[in-house]
Coordinates of C-alpha atoms and ligand atoms in Angstrom, one line a residue:
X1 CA 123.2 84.4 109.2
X2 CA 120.0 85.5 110.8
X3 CA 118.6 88.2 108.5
X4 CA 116.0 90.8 108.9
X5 CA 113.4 88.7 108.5
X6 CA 112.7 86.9 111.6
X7 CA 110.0 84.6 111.0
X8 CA 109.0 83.3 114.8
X9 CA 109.0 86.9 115.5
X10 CA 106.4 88.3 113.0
X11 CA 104.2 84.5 113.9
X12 CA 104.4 86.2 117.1
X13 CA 103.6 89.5 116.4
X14 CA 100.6 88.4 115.1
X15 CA 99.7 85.4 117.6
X16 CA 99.9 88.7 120.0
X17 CA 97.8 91.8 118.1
X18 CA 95.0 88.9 117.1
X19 CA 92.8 89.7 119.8
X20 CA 93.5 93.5 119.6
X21 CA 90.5 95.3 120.9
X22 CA 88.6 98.1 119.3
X23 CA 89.9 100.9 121.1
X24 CA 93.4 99.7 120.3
X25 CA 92.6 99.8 116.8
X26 CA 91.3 103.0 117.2
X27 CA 94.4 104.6 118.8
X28 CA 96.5 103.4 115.9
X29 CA 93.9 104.7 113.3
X30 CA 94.2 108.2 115.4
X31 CA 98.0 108.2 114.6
X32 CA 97.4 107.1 110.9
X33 CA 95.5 110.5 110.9
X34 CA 98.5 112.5 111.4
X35 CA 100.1 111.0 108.8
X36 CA 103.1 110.3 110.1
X37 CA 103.1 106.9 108.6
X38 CA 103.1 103.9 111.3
X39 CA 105.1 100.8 112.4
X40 CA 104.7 97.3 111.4
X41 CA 103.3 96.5 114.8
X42 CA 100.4 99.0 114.1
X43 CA 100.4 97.5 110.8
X44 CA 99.8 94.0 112.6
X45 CA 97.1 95.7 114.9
X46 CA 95.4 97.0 111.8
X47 CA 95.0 93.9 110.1
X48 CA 92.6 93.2 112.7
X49 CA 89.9 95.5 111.5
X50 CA 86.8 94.0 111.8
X51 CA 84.0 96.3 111.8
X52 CA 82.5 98.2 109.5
X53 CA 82.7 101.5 110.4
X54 CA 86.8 100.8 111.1
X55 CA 87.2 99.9 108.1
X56 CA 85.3 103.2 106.6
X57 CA 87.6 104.9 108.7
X58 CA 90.7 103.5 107.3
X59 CA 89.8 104.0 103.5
X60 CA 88.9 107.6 104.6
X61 CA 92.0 108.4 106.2
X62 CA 93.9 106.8 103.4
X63 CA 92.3 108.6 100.8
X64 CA 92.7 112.2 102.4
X65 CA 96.5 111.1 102.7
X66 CA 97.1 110.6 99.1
X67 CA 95.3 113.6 98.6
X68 CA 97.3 115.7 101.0
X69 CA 100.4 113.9 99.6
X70 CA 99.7 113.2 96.0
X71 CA 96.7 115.7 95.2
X72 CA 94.4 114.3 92.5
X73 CA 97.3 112.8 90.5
X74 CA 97.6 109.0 89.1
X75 CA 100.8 108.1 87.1
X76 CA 100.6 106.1 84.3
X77 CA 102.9 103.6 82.9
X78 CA 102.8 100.5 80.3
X79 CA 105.0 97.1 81.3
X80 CA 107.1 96.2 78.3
X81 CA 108.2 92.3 77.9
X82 CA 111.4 91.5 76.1
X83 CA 112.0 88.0 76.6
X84 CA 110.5 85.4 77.8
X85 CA 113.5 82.9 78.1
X86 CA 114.2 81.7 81.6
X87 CA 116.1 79.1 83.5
X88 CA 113.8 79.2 86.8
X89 CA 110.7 77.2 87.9
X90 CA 108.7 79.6 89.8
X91 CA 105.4 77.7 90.3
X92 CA 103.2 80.6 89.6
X93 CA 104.2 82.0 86.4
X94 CA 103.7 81.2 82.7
X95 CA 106.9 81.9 81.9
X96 CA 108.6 78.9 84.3
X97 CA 111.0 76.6 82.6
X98 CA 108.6 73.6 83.1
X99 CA 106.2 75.0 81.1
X100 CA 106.9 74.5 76.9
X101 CA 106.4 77.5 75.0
X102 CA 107.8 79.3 72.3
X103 CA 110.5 81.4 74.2
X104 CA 111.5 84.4 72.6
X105 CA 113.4 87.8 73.1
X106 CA 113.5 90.7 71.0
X107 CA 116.2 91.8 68.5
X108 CA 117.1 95.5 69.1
X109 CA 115.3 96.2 65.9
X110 CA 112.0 95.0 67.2
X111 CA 112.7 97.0 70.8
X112 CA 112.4 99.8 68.5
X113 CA 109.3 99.1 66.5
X114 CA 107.5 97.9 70.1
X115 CA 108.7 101.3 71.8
X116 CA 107.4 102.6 68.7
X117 CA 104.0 101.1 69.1
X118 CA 104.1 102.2 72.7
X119 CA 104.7 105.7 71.9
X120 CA 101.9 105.8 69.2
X121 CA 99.3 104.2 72.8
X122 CA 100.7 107.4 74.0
X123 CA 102.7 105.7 76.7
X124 CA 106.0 107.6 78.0
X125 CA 107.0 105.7 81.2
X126 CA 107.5 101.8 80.8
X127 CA 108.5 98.9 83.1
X128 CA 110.6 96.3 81.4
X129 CA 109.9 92.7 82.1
X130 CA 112.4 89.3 81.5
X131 CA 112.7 86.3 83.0
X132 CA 116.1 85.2 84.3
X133 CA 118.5 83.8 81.6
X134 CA 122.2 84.4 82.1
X135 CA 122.7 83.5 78.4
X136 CA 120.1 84.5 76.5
X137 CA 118.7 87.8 78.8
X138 CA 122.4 88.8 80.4
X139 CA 122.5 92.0 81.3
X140 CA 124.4 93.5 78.7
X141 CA 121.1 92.5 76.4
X142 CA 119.3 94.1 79.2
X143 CA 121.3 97.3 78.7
X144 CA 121.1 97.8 75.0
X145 CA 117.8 97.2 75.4
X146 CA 117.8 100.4 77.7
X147 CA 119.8 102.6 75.7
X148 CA 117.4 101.5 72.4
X149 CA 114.7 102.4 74.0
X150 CA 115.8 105.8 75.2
X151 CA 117.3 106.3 71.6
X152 CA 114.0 105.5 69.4
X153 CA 111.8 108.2 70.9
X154 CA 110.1 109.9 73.6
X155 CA 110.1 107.6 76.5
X156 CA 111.4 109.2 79.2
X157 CA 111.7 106.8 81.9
X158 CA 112.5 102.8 82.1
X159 CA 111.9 101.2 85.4
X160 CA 113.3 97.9 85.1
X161 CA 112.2 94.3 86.7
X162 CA 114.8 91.7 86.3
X163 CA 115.7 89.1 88.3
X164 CA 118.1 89.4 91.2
X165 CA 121.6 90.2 90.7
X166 CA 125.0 91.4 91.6
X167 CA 126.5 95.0 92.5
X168 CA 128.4 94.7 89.3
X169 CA 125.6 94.3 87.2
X170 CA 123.4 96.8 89.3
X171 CA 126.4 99.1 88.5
X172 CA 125.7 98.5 84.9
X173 CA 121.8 99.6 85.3
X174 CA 122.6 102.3 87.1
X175 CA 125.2 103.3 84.1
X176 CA 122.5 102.6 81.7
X177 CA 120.0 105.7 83.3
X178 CA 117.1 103.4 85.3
X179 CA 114.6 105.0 86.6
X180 CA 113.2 102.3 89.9
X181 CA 114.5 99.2 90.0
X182 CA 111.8 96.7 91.0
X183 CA 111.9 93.6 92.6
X184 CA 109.5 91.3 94.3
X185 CA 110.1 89.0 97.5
X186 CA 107.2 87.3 96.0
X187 CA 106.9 86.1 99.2
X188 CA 108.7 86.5 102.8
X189 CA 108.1 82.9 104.0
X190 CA 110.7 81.1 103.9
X191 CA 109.0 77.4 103.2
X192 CA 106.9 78.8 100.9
X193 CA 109.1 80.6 98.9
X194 CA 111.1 77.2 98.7
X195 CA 108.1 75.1 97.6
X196 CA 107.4 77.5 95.2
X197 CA 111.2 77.8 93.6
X198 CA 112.5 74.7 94.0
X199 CA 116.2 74.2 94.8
X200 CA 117.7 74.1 91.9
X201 CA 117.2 77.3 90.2
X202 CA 118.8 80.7 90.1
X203 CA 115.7 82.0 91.9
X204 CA 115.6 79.1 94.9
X205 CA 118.0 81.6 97.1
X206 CA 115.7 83.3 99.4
X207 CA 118.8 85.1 100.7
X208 CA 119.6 86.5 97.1
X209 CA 116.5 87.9 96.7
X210 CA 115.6 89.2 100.2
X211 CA 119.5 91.5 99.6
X212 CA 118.7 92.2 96.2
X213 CA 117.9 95.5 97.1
X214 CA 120.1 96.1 99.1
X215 CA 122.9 95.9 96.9
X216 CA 121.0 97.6 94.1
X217 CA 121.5 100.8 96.5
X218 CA 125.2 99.8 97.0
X219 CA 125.4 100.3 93.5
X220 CA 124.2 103.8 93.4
X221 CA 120.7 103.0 92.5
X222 CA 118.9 105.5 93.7
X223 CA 115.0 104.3 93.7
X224 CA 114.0 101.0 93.9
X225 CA 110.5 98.9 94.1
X226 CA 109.2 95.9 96.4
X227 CA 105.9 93.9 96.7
X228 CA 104.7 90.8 97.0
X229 CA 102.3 88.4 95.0
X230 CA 99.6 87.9 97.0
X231 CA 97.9 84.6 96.9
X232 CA 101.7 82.6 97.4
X233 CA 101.4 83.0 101.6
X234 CA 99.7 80.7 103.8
X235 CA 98.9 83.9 105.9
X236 CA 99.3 87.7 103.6
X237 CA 99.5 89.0 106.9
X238 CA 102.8 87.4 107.6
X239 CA 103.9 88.5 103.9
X240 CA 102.8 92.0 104.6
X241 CA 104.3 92.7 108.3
X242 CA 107.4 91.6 106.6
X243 CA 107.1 93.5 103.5
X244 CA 106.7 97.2 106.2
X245 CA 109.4 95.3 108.1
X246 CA 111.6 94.8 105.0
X247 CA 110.9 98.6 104.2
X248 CA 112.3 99.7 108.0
X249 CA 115.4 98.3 107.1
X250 CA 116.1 100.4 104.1
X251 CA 114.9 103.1 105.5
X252 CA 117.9 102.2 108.3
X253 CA 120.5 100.8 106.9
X254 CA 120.3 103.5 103.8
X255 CA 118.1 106.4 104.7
X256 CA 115.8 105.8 102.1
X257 CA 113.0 103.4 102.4
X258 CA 111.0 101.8 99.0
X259 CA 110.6 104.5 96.5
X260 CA 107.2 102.1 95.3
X261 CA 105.8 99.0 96.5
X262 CA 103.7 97.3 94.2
X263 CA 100.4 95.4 94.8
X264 CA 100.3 92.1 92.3
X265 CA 98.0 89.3 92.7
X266 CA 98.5 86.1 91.4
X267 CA 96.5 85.8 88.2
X268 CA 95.6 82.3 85.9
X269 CA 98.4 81.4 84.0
X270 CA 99.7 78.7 81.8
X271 CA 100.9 75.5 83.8
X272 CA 99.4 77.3 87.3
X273 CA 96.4 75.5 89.2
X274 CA 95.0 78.7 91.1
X275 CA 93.0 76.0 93.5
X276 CA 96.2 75.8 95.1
X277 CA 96.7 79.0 95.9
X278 CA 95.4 81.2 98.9
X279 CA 94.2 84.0 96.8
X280 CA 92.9 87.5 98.3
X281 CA 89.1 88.4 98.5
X282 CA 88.6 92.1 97.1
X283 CA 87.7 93.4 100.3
X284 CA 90.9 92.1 102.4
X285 CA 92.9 93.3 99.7
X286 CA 91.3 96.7 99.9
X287 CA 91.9 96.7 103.3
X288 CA 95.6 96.2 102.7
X289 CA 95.9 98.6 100.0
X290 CA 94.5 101.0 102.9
X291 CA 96.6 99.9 105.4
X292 CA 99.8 100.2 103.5
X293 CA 98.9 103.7 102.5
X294 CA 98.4 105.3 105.6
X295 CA 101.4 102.7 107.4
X296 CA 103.8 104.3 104.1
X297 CA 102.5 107.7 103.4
X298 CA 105.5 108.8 101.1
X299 CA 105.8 105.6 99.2
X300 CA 104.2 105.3 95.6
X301 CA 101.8 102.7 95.2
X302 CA 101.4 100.6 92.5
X303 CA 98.4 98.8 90.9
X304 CA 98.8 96.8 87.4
X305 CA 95.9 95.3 84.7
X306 CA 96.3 92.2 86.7
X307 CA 92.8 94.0 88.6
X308 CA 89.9 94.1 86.7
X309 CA 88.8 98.6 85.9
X310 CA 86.3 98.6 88.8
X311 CA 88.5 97.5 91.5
X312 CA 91.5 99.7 89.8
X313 CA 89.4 103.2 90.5
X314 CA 88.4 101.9 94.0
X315 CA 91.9 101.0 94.5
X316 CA 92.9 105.1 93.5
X317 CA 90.8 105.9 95.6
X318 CA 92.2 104.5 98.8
X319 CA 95.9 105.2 98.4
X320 CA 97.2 104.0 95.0
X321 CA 99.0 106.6 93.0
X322 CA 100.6 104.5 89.7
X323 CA 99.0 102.3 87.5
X324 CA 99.8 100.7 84.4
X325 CA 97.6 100.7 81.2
X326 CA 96.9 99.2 77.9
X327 CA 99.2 96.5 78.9
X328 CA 100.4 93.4 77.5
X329 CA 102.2 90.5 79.4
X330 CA 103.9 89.1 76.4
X331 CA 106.9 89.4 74.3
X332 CA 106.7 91.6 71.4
X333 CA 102.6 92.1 72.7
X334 CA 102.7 95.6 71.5
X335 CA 103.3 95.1 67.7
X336 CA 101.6 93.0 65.5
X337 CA 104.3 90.0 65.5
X338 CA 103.2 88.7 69.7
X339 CA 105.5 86.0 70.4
X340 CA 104.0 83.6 72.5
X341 CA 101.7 83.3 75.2
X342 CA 101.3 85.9 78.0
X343 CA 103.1 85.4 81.5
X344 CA 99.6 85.5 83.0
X345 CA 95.6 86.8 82.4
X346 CA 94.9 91.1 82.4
X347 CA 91.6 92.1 84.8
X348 CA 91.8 95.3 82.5
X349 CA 91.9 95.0 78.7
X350 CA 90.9 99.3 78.6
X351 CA 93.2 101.4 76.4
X352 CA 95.1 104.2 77.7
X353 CA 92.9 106.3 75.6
X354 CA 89.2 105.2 77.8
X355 CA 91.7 104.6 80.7
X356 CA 92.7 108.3 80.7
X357 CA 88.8 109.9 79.7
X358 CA 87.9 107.4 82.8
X359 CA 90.5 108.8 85.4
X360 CA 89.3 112.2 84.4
X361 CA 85.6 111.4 84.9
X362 CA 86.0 110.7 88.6
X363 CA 88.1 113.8 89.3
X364 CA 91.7 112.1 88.7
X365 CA 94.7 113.7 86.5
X366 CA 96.5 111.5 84.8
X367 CA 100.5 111.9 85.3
X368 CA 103.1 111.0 82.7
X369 CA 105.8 113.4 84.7
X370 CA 109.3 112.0 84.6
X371 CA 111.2 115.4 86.2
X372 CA 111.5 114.3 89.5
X373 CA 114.2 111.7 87.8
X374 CA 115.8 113.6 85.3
X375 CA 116.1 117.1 87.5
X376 CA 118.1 114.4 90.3
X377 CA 115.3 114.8 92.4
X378 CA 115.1 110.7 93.6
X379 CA 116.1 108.5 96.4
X380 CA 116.8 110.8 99.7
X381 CA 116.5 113.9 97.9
X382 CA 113.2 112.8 96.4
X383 CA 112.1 111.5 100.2
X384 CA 112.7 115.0 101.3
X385 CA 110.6 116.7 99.1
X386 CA 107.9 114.3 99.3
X387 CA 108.3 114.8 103.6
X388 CA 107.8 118.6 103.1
X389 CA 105.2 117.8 100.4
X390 CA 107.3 120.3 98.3
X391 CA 106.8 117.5 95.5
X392 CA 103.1 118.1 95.8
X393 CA 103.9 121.6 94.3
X394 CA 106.0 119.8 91.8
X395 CA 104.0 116.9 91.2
X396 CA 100.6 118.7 90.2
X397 CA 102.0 121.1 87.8
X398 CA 103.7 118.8 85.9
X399 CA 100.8 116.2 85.6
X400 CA 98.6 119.1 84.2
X401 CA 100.9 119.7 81.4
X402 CA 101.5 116.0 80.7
X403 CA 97.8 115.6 80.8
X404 CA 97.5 118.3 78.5
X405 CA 100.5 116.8 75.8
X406 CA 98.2 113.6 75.8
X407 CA 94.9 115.4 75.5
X408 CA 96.7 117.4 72.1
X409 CA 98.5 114.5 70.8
X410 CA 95.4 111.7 70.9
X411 CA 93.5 113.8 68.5
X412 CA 90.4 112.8 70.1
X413 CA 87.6 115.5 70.1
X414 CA 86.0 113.6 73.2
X415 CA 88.7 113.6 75.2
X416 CA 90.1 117.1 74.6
X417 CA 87.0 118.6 75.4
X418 CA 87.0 116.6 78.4
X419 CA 90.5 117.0 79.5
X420 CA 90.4 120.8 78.8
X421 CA 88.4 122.1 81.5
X422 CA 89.3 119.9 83.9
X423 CA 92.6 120.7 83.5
X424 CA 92.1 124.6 83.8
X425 CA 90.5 124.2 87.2
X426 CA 93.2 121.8 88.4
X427 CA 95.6 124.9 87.4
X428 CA 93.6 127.3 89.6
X429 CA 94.5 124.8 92.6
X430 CA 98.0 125.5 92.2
X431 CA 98.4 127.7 95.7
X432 CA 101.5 129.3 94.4
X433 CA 100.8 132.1 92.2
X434 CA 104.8 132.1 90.9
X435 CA 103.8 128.6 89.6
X436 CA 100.4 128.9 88.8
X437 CA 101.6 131.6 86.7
X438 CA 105.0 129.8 84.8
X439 CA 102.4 126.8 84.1
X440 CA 99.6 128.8 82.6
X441 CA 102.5 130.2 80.2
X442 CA 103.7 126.6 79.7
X443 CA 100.2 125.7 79.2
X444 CA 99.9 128.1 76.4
X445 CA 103.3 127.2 75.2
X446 CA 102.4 123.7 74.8
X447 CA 99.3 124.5 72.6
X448 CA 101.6 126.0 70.7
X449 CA 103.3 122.5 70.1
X450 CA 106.0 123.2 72.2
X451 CA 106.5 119.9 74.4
X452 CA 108.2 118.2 77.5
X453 CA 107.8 121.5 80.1
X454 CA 108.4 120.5 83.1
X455 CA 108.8 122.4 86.4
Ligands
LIG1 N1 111.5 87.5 86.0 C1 111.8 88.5 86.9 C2 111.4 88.1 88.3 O1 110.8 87.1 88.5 O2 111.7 88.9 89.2 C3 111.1 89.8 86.6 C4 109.8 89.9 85.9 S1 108.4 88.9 86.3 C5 108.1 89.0 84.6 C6 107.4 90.0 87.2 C7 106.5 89.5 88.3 O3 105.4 88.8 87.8 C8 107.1 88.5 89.2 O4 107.9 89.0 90.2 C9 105.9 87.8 89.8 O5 105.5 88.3 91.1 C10 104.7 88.2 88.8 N2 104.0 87.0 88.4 C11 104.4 85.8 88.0 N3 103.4 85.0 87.8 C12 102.3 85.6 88.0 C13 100.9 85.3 88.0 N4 100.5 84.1 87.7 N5 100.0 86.2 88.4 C14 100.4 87.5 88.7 N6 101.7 87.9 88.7 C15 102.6 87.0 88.4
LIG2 FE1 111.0 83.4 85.4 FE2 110.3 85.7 86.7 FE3 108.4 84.0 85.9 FE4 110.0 83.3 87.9 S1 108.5 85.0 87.9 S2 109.5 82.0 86.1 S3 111.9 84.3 87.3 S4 109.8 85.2 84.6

């Protein structure tokens, strides 16, 4: 079966836009500027951006976008590892079979204490991490695990990252209250991704991973997350094309396209030579941070610790509105009993606590809103709002008062005297007085020690 992903097409595609001339790149940044998102064939002309002052044009018109679209805010969110059994080789990762390490997962005992730990960072959105194991990570383990963590505490949203699976068991996730599901091509060509996976693993079916999200939304999954690592192409710009091409077809076939697309790239690890690799210079993978942005104007983007803190700000400032913090890439990394090695090096060992003083230094607010999810406001619905930039009105609000909860609850002086004025003139941005004036009594309410107001 030929599938979506036609290969000699996109070598075409890009054969054909390689000698695109500057004014052609110029009319395609002229529609970015309307912010009507663009094509994968503008995508392909824009990966020819050469020049300097293109190139300032393109982070420009990508930051007002997020701004118009997102306002100031950046959503924060910690990754949580529970296993690190798995039956797959992927060439890349710490965590392939190949390499011999003490492989743990945690009891549900221990979910608690590390959601525990979390909670105590402050954390209150969390991706959960396993590698593929029918046995030892099925997806009834995966489950409890969901339903402990939503049981010890305050965390009020799990996005989950496991490996590629049935409708059945994307039923199950859906039953178990997931916020995104993510899942990463990891990459789009075909001979790479089986030289890098082998063909005898779970993982080695291109096919099964390319549908996977498909079939999550046939399960009722609402939201769900793509990317790929970059580094694993011969040619990103193949990997990218496909990834905007990948996001068409959801958008088609389902009428929503990725709620997030995340922006990993591959980072030392046990058992992985990065000489092999074709790893991304900073500035190309600025450029497709930008590109994406303004080609995907309603999709969240997603940056992890795997950057180093410079390159994360830079990053915000050009179209990326989640990143995680204070992360750890192993199991039980949270709590003092780490078992085993990480799944790869962090660029970013800041806590959420300098994190969060940081963002609000350079004029960010700091998000850890989960209403959009639990008031049924996700997939189409959530498209919608974000098309009308009604979520804007939504968005901002609620980041002020989950700023303000984490500004209270840090008990520290520095940051509270920060966070406090900054966060009173973000509440005289609010346009709309009705709201302005519901959160300045929230505000107040939540001094009061009232918490989890949301609008
Ligand atoms: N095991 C599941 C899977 O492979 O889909 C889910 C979680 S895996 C822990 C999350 C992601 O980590 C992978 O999709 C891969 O892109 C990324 N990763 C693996 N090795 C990496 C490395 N050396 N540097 C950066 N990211 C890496
Ligand atoms: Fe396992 Fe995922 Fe690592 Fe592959 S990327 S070895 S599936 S944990």
């Amino acid at each position: 079966m030929e599938s979506f992903i036609n290969s000699e097409y996109i070598r075409n595609l890009i054969k054909e836009t390689e000698n695109a001339s500057y004014d052609d790149i110029e009319k395609v940044l002229d529609k970015a500027s309307l912010k009507k998102g663009l094509s994968h064939q503008d995508v392909a002309i824009l990966l020819n951006i050469k020049e300097e002052k293109q190139l300032e044009r393109l982070h420009q018109i990508s930051f007002d976008l997020k701004k118009t679209i997102y306002g100031d805010r950046v959503v924060l969110f910690a990754p949580l590892y529970l296993s690190n059994y798995c039956v797959n080789n992927c060439e890349y990762c710490g965590f392939k079979r190949d390499n011999n390490l003490d492989r743990y997962r945690l009891t549900l005992d221990e979910v608690t204490k590390e959601v525990k730990a979390l909670e105590k960072i402050g954390h209150k959105r969390l991706a959960i991490e396993f590698g593929e194991d029918p046995i030892n990570n099925n997806i009834d383990y995966v489950t409890d695990v969901i339903k402990t963590i939503y049981a010890a505490g305050d965390i009020r949203r799990v996005n989950v990252n496991i490996a590629a699976t049935t409708v059945e068991e994307y039923k199950k996730l859906k039953d178990a209250e997931i916020g995104t599901y993510i899942l990463f091509q990891e990459t789009y060509d075909k001979d790479k991704y089986k030289e890098l996976h082998g063909t005898d693993s779970l993982k080695s079916d291109y096919d099964r991973q390319l549908y996977a999200h498909h079939r999550a939304i046939e399960a009722g999954i609402d939201d769900v997350g793509g990317g790929v690592l970059f580094g694993l192409a011969n040619d990103y710009r193949f990997d990218l094309i496909a990834l905007m091409i990948h996001d068409e077809e959801l958008l088609d076939k389902f009428g929503v396209e990725f709620h997030t697309i995340s922006f990993p790239r591959i980072k030392p690890a046990e058992g992985v030579n990065l000489s092999k690799y074709n790893t991304i210079d900073d500035e190309t993978f600025m450029k497709i941070v930008s590109i994406v942005r303004v080609a995907k104007p309603l999709v969240g983007m997603i940056v992890s610790t795997r950057e180093d803190h410079d390159m994360r700000m830079r990053l915000i400032n050009q179209g990326i509105s989640q990143i995680s913090a204070n992360s750890s890439t192993s199991v039980g990394g949270y709590e003092e009993d780490n078992h085993g090695k990480e799944q790869f090096e962090l660029g970013d060992n800041l806590t959420l606590l300098e994190t969060i003083k940081d963002l609000i230094k350079h004029g960010n607010l700091p998000s850890y809103c989960t209403a959009c999810y639990r008031m049924g406001r996700t997939g189409k619905e959530f498209h919608d709002q974000v098309e009308s930039l009604k979520i804007a009105q939504m968005c901002h609000p609620n980041a002020i008062l989950t700023s303000l909860e984490y500004a209270i609850d840090s008990k520290d002086k520095e940051l509270y005297d920060l966070a406090y004025p900054f966060l009173i003139e973000q509440i005289e941005k609010i346009k709309d007085e009705q709201i302005k004036d519901k959160v300045k009594g929230y505000f107040k309410r939540i001094e009061n020690g009232e918490r989890d107001l949301y609008i």
